[in-house]
Coordinates of C-alpha atoms (C1' of nucleotides) in Angstrom, one line a residue:
Chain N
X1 CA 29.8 -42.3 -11.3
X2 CA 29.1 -45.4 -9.6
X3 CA 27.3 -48.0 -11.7
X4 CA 29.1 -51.5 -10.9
X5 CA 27.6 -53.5 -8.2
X6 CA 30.7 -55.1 -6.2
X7 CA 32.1 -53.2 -4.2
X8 CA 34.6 -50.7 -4.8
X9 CA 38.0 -50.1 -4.0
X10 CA 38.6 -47.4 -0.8
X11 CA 41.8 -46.2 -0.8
X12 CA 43.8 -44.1 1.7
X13 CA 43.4 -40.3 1.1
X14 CA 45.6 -37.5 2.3
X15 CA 46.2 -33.9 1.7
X16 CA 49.9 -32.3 1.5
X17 CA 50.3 -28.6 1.1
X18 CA 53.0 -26.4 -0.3
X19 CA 53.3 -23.3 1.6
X20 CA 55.0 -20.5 0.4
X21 CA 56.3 -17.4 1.3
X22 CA 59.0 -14.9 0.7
X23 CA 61.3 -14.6 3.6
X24 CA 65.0 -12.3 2.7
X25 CA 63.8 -11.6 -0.8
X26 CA 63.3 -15.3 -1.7
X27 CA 60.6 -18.0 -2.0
X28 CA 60.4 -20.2 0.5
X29 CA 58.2 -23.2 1.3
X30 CA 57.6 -25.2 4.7
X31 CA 58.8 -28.6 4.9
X32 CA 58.6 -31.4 8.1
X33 CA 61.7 -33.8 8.7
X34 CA 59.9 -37.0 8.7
X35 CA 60.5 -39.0 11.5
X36 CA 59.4 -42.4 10.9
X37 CA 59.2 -44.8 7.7
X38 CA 59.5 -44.8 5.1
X39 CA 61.6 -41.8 4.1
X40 CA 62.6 -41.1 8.0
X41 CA 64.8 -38.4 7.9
X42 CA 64.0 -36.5 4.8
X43 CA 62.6 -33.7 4.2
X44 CA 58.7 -33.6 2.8
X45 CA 55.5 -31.4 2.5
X46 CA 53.1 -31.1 5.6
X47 CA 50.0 -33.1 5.0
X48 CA 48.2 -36.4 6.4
X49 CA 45.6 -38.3 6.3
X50 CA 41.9 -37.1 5.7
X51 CA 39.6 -38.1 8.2
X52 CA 36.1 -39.4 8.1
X53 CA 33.7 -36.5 7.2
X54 CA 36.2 -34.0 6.4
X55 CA 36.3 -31.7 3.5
X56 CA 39.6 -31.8 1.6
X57 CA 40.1 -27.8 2.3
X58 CA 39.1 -28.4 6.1
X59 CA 41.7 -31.4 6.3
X60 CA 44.1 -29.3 4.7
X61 CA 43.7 -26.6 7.6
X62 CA 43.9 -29.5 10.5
X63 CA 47.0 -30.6 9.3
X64 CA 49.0 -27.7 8.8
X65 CA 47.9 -27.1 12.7
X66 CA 48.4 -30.4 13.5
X67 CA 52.4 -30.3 12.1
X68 CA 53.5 -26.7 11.6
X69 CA 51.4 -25.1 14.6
X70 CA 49.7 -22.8 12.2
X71 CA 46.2 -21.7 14.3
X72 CA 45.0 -20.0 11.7
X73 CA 45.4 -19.9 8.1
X74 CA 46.8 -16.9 7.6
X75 CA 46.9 -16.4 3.6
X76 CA 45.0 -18.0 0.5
X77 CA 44.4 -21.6 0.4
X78 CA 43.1 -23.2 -2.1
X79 CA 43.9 -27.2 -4.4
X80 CA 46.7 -28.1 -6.4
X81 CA 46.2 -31.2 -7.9
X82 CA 45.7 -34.7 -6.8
X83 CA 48.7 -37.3 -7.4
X84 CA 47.6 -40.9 -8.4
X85 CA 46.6 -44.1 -6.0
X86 CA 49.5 -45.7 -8.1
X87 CA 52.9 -45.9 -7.3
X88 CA 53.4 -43.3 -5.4
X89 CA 53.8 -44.7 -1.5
X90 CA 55.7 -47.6 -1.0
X91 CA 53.6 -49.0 2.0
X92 CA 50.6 -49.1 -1.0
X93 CA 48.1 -47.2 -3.0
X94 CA 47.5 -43.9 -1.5
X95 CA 45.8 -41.0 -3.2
X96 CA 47.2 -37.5 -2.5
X97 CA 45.0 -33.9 -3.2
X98 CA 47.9 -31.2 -2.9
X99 CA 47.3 -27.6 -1.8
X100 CA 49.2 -24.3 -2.4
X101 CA 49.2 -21.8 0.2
X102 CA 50.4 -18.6 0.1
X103 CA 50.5 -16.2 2.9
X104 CA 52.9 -13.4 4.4
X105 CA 55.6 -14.7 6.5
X106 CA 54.5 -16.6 9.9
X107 CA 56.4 -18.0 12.5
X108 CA 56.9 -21.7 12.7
X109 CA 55.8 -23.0 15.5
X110 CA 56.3 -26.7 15.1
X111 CA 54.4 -28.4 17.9
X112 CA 53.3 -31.3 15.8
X113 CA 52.1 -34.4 18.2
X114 CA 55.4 -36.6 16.5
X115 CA 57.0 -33.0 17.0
X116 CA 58.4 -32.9 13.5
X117 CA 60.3 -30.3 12.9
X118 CA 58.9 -27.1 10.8
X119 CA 60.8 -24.9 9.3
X120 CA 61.3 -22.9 6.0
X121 CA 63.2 -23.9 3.0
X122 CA 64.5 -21.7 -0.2
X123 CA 62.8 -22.7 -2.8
X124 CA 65.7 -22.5 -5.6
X125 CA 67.6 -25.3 -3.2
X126 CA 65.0 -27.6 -3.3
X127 CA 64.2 -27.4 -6.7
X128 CA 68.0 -27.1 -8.0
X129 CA 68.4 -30.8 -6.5
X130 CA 70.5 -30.0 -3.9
X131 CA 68.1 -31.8 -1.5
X132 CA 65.5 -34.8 -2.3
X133 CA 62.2 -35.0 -0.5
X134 CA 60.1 -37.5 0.1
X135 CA 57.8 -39.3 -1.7
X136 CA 57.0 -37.9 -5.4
X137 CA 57.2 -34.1 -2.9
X138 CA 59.6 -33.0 -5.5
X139 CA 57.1 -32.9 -8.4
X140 CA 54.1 -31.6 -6.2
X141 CA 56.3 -28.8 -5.1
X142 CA 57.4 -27.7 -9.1
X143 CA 53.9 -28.1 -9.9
X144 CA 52.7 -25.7 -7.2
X145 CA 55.7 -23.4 -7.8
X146 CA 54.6 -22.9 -11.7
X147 CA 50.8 -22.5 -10.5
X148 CA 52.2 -19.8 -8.3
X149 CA 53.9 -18.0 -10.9
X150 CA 51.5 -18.0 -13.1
X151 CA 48.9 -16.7 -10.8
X152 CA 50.7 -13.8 -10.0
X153 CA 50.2 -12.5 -13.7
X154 CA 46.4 -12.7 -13.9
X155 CA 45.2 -12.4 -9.8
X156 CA 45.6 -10.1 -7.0
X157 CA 47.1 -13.3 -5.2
X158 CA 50.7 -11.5 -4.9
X159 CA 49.1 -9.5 -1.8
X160 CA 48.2 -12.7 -0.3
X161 CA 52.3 -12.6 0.2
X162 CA 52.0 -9.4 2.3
X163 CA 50.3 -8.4 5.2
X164 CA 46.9 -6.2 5.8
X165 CA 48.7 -2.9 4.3
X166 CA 51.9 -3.2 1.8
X167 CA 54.0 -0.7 -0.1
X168 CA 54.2 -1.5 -3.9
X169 CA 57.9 -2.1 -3.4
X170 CA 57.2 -4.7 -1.2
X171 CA 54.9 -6.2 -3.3
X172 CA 57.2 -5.7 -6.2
X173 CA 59.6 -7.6 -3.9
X174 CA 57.3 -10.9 -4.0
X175 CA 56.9 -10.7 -7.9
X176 CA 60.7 -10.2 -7.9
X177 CA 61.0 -13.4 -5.4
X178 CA 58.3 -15.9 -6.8
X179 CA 59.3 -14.9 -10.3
X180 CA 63.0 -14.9 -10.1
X181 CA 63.3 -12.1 -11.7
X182 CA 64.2 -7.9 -11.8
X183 CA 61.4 -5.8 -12.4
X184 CA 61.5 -2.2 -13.1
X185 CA 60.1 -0.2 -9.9
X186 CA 58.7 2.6 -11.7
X187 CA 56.6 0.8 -14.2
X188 CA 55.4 -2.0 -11.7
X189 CA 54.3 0.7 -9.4
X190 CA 52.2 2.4 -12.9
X191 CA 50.8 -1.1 -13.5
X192 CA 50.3 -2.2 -10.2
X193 CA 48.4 1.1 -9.2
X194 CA 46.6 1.6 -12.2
X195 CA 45.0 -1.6 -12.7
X196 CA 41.5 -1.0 -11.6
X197 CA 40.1 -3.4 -8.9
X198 CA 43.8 -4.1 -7.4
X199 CA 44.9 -1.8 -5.1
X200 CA 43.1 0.8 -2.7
X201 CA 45.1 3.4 -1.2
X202 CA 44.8 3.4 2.3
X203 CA 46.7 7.5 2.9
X204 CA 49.0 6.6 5.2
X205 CA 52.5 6.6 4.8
X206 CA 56.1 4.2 5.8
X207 CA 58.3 6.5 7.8
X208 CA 61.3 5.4 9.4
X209 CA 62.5 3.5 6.3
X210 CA 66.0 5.3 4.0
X211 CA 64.5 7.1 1.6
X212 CA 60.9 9.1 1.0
X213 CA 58.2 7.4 2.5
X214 CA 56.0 5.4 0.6
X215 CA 52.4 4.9 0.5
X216 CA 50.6 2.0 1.9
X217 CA 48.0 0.3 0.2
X218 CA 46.0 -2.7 0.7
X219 CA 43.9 -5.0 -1.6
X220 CA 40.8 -3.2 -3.4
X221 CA 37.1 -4.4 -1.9
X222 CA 36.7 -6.1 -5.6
X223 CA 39.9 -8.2 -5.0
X224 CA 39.1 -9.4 -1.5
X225 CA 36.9 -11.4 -0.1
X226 CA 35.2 -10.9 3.2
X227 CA 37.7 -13.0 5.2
X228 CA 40.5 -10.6 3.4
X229 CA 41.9 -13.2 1.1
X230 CA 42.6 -12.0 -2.4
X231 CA 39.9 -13.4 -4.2
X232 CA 39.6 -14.9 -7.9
X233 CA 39.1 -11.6 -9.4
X234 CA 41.5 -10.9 -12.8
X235 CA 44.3 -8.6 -13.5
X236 CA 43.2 -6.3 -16.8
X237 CA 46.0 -6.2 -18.2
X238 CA 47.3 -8.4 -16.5
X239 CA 50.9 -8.5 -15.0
X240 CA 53.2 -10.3 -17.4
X241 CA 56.7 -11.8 -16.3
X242 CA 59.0 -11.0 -19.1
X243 CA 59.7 -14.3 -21.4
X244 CA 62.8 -14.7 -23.1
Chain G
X1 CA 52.2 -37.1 4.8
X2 CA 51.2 -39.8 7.3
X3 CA 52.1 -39.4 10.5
X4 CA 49.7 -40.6 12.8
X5 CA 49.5 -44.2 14.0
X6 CA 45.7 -45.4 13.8
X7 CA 44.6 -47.1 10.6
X8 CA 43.9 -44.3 8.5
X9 CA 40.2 -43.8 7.2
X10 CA 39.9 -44.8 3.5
X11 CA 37.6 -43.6 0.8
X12 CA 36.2 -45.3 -2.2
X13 CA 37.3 -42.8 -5.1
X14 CA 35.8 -42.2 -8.4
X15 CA 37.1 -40.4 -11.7
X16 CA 34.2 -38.0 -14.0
X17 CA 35.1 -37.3 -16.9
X18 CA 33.9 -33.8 -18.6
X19 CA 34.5 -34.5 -22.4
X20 CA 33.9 -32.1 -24.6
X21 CA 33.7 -31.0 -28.1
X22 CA 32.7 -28.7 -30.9
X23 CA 29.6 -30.1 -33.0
X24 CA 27.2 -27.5 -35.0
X25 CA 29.0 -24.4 -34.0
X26 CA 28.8 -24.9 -30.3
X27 CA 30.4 -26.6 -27.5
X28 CA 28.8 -30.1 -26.2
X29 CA 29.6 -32.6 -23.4
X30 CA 28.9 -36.1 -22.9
X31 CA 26.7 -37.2 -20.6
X32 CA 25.0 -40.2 -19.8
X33 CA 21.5 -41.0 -18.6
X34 CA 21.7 -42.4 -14.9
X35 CA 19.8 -46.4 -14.6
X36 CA 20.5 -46.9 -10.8
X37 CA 19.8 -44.9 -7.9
X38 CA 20.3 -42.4 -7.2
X39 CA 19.9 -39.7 -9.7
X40 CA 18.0 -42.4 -11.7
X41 CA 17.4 -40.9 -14.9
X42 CA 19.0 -38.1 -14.7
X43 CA 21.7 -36.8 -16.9
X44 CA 25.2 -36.9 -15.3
X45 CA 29.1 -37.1 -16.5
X46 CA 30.5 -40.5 -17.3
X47 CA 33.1 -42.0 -14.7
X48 CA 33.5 -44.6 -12.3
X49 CA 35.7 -45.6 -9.5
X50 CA 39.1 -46.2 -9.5
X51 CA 40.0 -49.7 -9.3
X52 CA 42.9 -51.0 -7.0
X53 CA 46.0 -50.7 -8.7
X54 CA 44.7 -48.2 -11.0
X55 CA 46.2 -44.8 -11.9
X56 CA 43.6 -41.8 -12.5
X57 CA 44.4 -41.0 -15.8
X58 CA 44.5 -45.1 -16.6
X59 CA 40.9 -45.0 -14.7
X60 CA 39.2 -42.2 -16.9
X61 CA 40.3 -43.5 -20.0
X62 CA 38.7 -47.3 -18.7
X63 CA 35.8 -45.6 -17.7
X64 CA 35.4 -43.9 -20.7
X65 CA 35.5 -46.9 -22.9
X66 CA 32.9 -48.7 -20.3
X67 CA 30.3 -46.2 -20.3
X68 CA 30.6 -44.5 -23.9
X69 CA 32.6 -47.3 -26.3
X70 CA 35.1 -44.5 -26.8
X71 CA 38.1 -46.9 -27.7
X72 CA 40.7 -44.6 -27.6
X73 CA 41.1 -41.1 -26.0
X74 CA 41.0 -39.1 -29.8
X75 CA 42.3 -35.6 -28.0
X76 CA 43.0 -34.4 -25.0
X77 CA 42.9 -35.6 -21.5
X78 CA 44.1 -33.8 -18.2
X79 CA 43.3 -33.6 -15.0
X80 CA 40.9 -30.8 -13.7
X81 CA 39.9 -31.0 -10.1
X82 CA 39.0 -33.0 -6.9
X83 CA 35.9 -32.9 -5.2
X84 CA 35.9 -33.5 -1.8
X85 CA 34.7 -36.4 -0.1
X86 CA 32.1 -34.9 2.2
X87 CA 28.6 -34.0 1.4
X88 CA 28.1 -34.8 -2.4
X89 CA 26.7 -38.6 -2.5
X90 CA 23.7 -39.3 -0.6
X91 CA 25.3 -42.7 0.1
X92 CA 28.1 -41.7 1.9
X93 CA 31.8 -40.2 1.4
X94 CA 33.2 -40.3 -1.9
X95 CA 35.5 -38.6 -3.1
X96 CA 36.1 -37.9 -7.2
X97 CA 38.8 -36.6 -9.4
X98 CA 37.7 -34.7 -12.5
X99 CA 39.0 -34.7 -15.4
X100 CA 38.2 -32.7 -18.9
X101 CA 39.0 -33.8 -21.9
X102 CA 38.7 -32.1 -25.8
X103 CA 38.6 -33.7 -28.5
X104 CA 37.5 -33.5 -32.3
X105 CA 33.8 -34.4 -32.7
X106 CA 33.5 -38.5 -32.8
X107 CA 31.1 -41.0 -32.9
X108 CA 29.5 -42.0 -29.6
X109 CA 29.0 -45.7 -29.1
X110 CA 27.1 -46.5 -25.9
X111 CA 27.9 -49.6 -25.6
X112 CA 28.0 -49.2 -21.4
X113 CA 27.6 -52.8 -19.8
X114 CA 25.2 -51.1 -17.9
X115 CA 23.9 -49.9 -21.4
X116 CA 23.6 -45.9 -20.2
X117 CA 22.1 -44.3 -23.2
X118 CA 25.8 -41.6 -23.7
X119 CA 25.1 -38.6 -26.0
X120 CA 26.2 -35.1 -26.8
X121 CA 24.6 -31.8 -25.3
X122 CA 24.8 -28.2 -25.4
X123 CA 27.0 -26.8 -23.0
X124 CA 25.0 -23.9 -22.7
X125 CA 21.4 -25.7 -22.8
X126 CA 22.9 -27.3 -18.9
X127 CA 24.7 -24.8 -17.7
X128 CA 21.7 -22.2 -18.1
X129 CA 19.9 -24.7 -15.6
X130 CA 17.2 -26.2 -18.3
X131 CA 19.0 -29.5 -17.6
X132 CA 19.9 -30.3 -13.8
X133 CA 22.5 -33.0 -13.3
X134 CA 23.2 -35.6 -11.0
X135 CA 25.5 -34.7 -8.0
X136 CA 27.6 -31.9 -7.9
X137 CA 28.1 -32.2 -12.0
X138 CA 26.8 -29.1 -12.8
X139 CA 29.5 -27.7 -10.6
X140 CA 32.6 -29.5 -11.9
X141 CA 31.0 -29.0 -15.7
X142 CA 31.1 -25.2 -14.6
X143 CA 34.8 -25.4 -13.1
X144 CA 35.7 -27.6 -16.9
X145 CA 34.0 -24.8 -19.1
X146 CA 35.9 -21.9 -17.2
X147 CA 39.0 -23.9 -17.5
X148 CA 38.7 -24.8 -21.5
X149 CA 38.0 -21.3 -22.2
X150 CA 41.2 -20.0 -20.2
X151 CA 43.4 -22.9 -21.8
X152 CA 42.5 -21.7 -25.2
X153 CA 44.2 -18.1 -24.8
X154 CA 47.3 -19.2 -23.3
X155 CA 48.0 -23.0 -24.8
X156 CA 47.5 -24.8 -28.4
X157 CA 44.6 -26.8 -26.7
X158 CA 42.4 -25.3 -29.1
X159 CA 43.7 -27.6 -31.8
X160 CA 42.7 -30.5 -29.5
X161 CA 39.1 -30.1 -31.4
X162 CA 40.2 -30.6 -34.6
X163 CA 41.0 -33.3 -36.7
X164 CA 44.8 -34.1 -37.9
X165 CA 44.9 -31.0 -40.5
X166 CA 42.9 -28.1 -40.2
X167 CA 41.5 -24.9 -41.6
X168 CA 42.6 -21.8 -40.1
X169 CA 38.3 -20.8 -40.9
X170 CA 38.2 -24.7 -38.7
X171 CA 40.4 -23.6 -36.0
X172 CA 38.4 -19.9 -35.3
X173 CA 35.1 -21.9 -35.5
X174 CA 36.5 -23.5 -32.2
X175 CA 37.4 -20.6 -30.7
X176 CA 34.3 -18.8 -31.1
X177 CA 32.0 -22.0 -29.8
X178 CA 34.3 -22.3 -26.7
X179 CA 34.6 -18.8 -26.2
X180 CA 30.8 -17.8 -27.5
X181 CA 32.2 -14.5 -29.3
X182 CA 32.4 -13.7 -33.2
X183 CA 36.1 -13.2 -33.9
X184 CA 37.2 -11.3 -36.6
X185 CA 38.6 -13.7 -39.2
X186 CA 41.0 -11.3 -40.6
X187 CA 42.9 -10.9 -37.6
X188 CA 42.7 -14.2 -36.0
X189 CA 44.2 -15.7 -39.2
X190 CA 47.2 -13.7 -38.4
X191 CA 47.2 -14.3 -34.7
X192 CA 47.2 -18.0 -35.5
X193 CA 49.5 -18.3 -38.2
X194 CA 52.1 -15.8 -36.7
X195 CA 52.4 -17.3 -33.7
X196 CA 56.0 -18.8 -33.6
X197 CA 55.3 -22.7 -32.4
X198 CA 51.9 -23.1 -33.2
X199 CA 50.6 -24.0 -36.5
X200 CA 52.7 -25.7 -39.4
X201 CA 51.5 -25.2 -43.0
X202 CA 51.1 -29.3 -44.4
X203 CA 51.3 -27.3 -48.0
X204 CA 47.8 -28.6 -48.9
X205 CA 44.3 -27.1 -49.5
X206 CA 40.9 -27.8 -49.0
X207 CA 38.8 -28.6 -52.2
X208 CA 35.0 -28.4 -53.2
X209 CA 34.2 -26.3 -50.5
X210 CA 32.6 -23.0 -51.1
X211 CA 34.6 -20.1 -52.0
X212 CA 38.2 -20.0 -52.3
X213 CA 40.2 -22.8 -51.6
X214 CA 41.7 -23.0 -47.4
X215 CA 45.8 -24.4 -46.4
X216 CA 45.5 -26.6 -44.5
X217 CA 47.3 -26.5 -41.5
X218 CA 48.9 -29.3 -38.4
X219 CA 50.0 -28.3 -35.2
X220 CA 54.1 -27.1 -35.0
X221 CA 56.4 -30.5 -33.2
X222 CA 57.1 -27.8 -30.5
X223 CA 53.4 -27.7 -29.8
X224 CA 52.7 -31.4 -30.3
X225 CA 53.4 -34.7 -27.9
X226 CA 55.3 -37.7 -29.6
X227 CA 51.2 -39.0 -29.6
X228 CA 50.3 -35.7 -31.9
X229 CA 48.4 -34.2 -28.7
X230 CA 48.8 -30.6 -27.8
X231 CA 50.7 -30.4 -25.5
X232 CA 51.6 -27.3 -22.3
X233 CA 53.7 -25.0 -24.9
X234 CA 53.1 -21.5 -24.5
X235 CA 51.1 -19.3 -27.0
X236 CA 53.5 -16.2 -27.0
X237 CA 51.6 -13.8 -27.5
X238 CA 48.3 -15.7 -25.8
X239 CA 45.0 -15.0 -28.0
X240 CA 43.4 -13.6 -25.5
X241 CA 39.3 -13.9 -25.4
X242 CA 37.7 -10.3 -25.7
X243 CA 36.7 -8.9 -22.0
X244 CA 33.9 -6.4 -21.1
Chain W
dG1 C1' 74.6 18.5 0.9
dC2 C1' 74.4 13.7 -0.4
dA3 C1' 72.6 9.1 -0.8
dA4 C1' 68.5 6.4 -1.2
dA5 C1' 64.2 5.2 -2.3
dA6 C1' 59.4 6.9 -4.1
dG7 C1' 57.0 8.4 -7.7
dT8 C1' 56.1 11.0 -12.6
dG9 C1' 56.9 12.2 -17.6
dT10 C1' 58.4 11.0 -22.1
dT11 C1' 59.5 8.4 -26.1
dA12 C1' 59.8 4.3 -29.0
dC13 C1' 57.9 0.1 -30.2
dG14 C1' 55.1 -4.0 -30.6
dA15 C1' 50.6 -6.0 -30.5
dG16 C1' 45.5 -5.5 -31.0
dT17 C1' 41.3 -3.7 -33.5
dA18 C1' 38.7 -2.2 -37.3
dC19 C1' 38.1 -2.3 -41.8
dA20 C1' 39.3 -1.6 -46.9
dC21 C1' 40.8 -4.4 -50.2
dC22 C1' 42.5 -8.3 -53.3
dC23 C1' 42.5 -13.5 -54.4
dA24 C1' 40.7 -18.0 -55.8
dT25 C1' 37.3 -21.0 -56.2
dG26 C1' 32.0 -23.0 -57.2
dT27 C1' 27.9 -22.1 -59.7
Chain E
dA1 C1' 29.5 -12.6 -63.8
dC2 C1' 28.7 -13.1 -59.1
dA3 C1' 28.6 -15.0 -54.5
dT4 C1' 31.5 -17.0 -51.0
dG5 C1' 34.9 -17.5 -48.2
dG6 C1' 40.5 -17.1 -47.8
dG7 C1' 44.0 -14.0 -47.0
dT8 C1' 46.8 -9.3 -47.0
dG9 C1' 47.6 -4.2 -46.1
dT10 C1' 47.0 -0.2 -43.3
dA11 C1' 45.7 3.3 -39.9
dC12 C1' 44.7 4.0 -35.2
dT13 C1' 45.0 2.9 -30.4
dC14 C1' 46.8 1.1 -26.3
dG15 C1' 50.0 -1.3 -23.2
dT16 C1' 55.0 -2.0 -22.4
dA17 C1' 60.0 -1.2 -21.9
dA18 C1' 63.5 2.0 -21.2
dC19 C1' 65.1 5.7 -18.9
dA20 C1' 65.5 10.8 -17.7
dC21 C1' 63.8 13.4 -14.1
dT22 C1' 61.6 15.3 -9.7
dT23 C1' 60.2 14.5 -4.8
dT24 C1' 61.0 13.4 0.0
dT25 C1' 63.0 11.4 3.5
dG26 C1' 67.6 9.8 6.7
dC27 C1' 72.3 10.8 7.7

DNA sequence: GCAAAAGTGTTACGAGTACACCCATGT
DNA sequence: ACATGGGTGTACTCGTAACACTTTTGC
């Protein structure tokens, strides 16, 4: 910490946050169309500066009210990483503290004060190239898609993709979305329901839907905490996505 | 990103560094004794703010020479965390950027221009509260511990504590210090050595040491950086830590 | 009845644990 | 010879993958 005498460097500060959800059986994330310099007209990650006396979670929160028109966070928030003061902004040396978000699919209100416009993006497009964001966005957004991944094997987090009460097949769905990949239904529904601590039945039933009914479940008290959120308790065993 | 139009608030920024290594059987961290106010005296991680111009990683490896005459970074170094601005420095906002970093046991200079006295302790001696830190560093040396120990299952990072070439007896001697468990040496010798990627036999073998003679080992160039650091390669299958 | 989706049983295999056992050195 | 630590073999158990099979709905 601190033990130079002259007076150190303050640098600009904002938060950006990746949020991600599965909308038609694929991962999505929110991006703004900036509309002023630099990188006017591109697409990039909510986020802004953090103000004086703000936390970097409680920032997070004002911005993605401030540009998305999210009230409330409505899923689990919680820090990525923070990208450099170096290189990174072309107006100077800014310092960035990314966020992931997960949460069910909301409705994009988009009533930012420069009324950028909100609005989910597939994941795979981003990522595949086919378009550029802003700033160093691109990396942020792989770095928060692996962390996503990989938290899906060893968390409860996948029901922070789902609302209050979820069928396993819908929450096979999100591992099936975020992962990329074809799971078999009747052994995720063994693992899934089996694993102590995850799921609590709740004895109601789907009806309506082609096909039996299935059960709806939500998260276990252990893998909650009092807000709802799925909470940093682990998988054991945990979930593993097949590996070549 | 920035959207807004007054001059955004800035923050002076500053980069801890948790380093840690293996020394006697048991994991130990750096730490300097505080000569300024506040915290005078007491124990707390070595960092330092970011300069202008700076990148964080540049930062912690400058602050690292500065305060412990650590020349060059002998392991690992990655990012860990960021610690919000508000709330944790009595002389205003500041926001810092851990970072953890393993390495093999070296010598520790302390050659600060500030001359902090920088030394190794116990992991466990702080973190069982008979050593109180400065700041919130109890905290982010918490957050760094749970972090090592998770690493270890899933990445080569383990070999980041060890020299060049290694015993396999070397290697388990980490694990169980990080992880505080006995580990059957049987069975982590074939863990380690069958894991595809991992470990390369040099074809050499320890001498004069009691008993019978040990290969030495290297990490595999799939699990190595051009720099001979470890580097985010997959254990497959992870050594995972016993659970309760 | 038939299609569709939920959920259960069964088998084969691969990895983990525990532990008996052999190997190669120093003293 | 014996102690010390390195390294291999083996039996048991448990989680996983693959897939046949039963259950319960809508049409």
């Amino acid at each position: 910490m601190p033990q130079s005498h002259p007076e150190p460097t303050r640098f600009p500060v904002t938060v950006d946050i990746v949020a991600l959800t599965v909308r038609d059986d694929a991962l999505n994330v929110l991006l703004i169309t900036r509309l002023i310099e630099p990188f006017r007209g591109k697409l990039a990650l909510p986020g802004g500066f953090v103000l004086a006396g703000e936390g970097l979670g409680e920032a997070a929160i004002r911005e993605l009210a401030e540009e998305a028109g999210v009230e409330q966070v409505p899923g689990h928030l919680e820090q990525l990483q923070s990208y450099g003061p170096k290189g990174r902004d072309p107006r100077g040396d800014v310092l960035t503290v990314a966020h992931l978000m997960l949460a069910p699919n909301f409705p994009v209100l988009s009533a930012g004060s420069d009324a950028e416009h909100a609005a989910w993006y597939p994941v795979s497009h981003v990522l595949e190239g086919e378009t550029e964001l802003a700033f160093d966005h691109g990396r942020i957004l792989a770095d928060a898609v692996e962390r996503a991944r990989s938290k899906l094997e060893y968390s409860p987090l996948g029901a922070a993709f789902c609302g209050e009460e979820f069928t396993i097949a819908q929450l096979r769905a999100v591992y099936e979305a975020v992962w990329g990949t074809r799971l078999d239904p009747r052994n995720f529904h063994r693992k899934a329901t089996g694993n102590p601590g995850f799921l609590e039945d709740t004895g109601r039933m789907t009806a309506g839907d082609a096909g039996r009914p299935a059960a709806l479940f939500r998260l276990a008290p252990a893998a909650r905490s009092a807000a709802g959120e799925p909470v940093r308790a682990v998988l054991n065993p945990p979930l593993m996505r097949p590996r070549p």
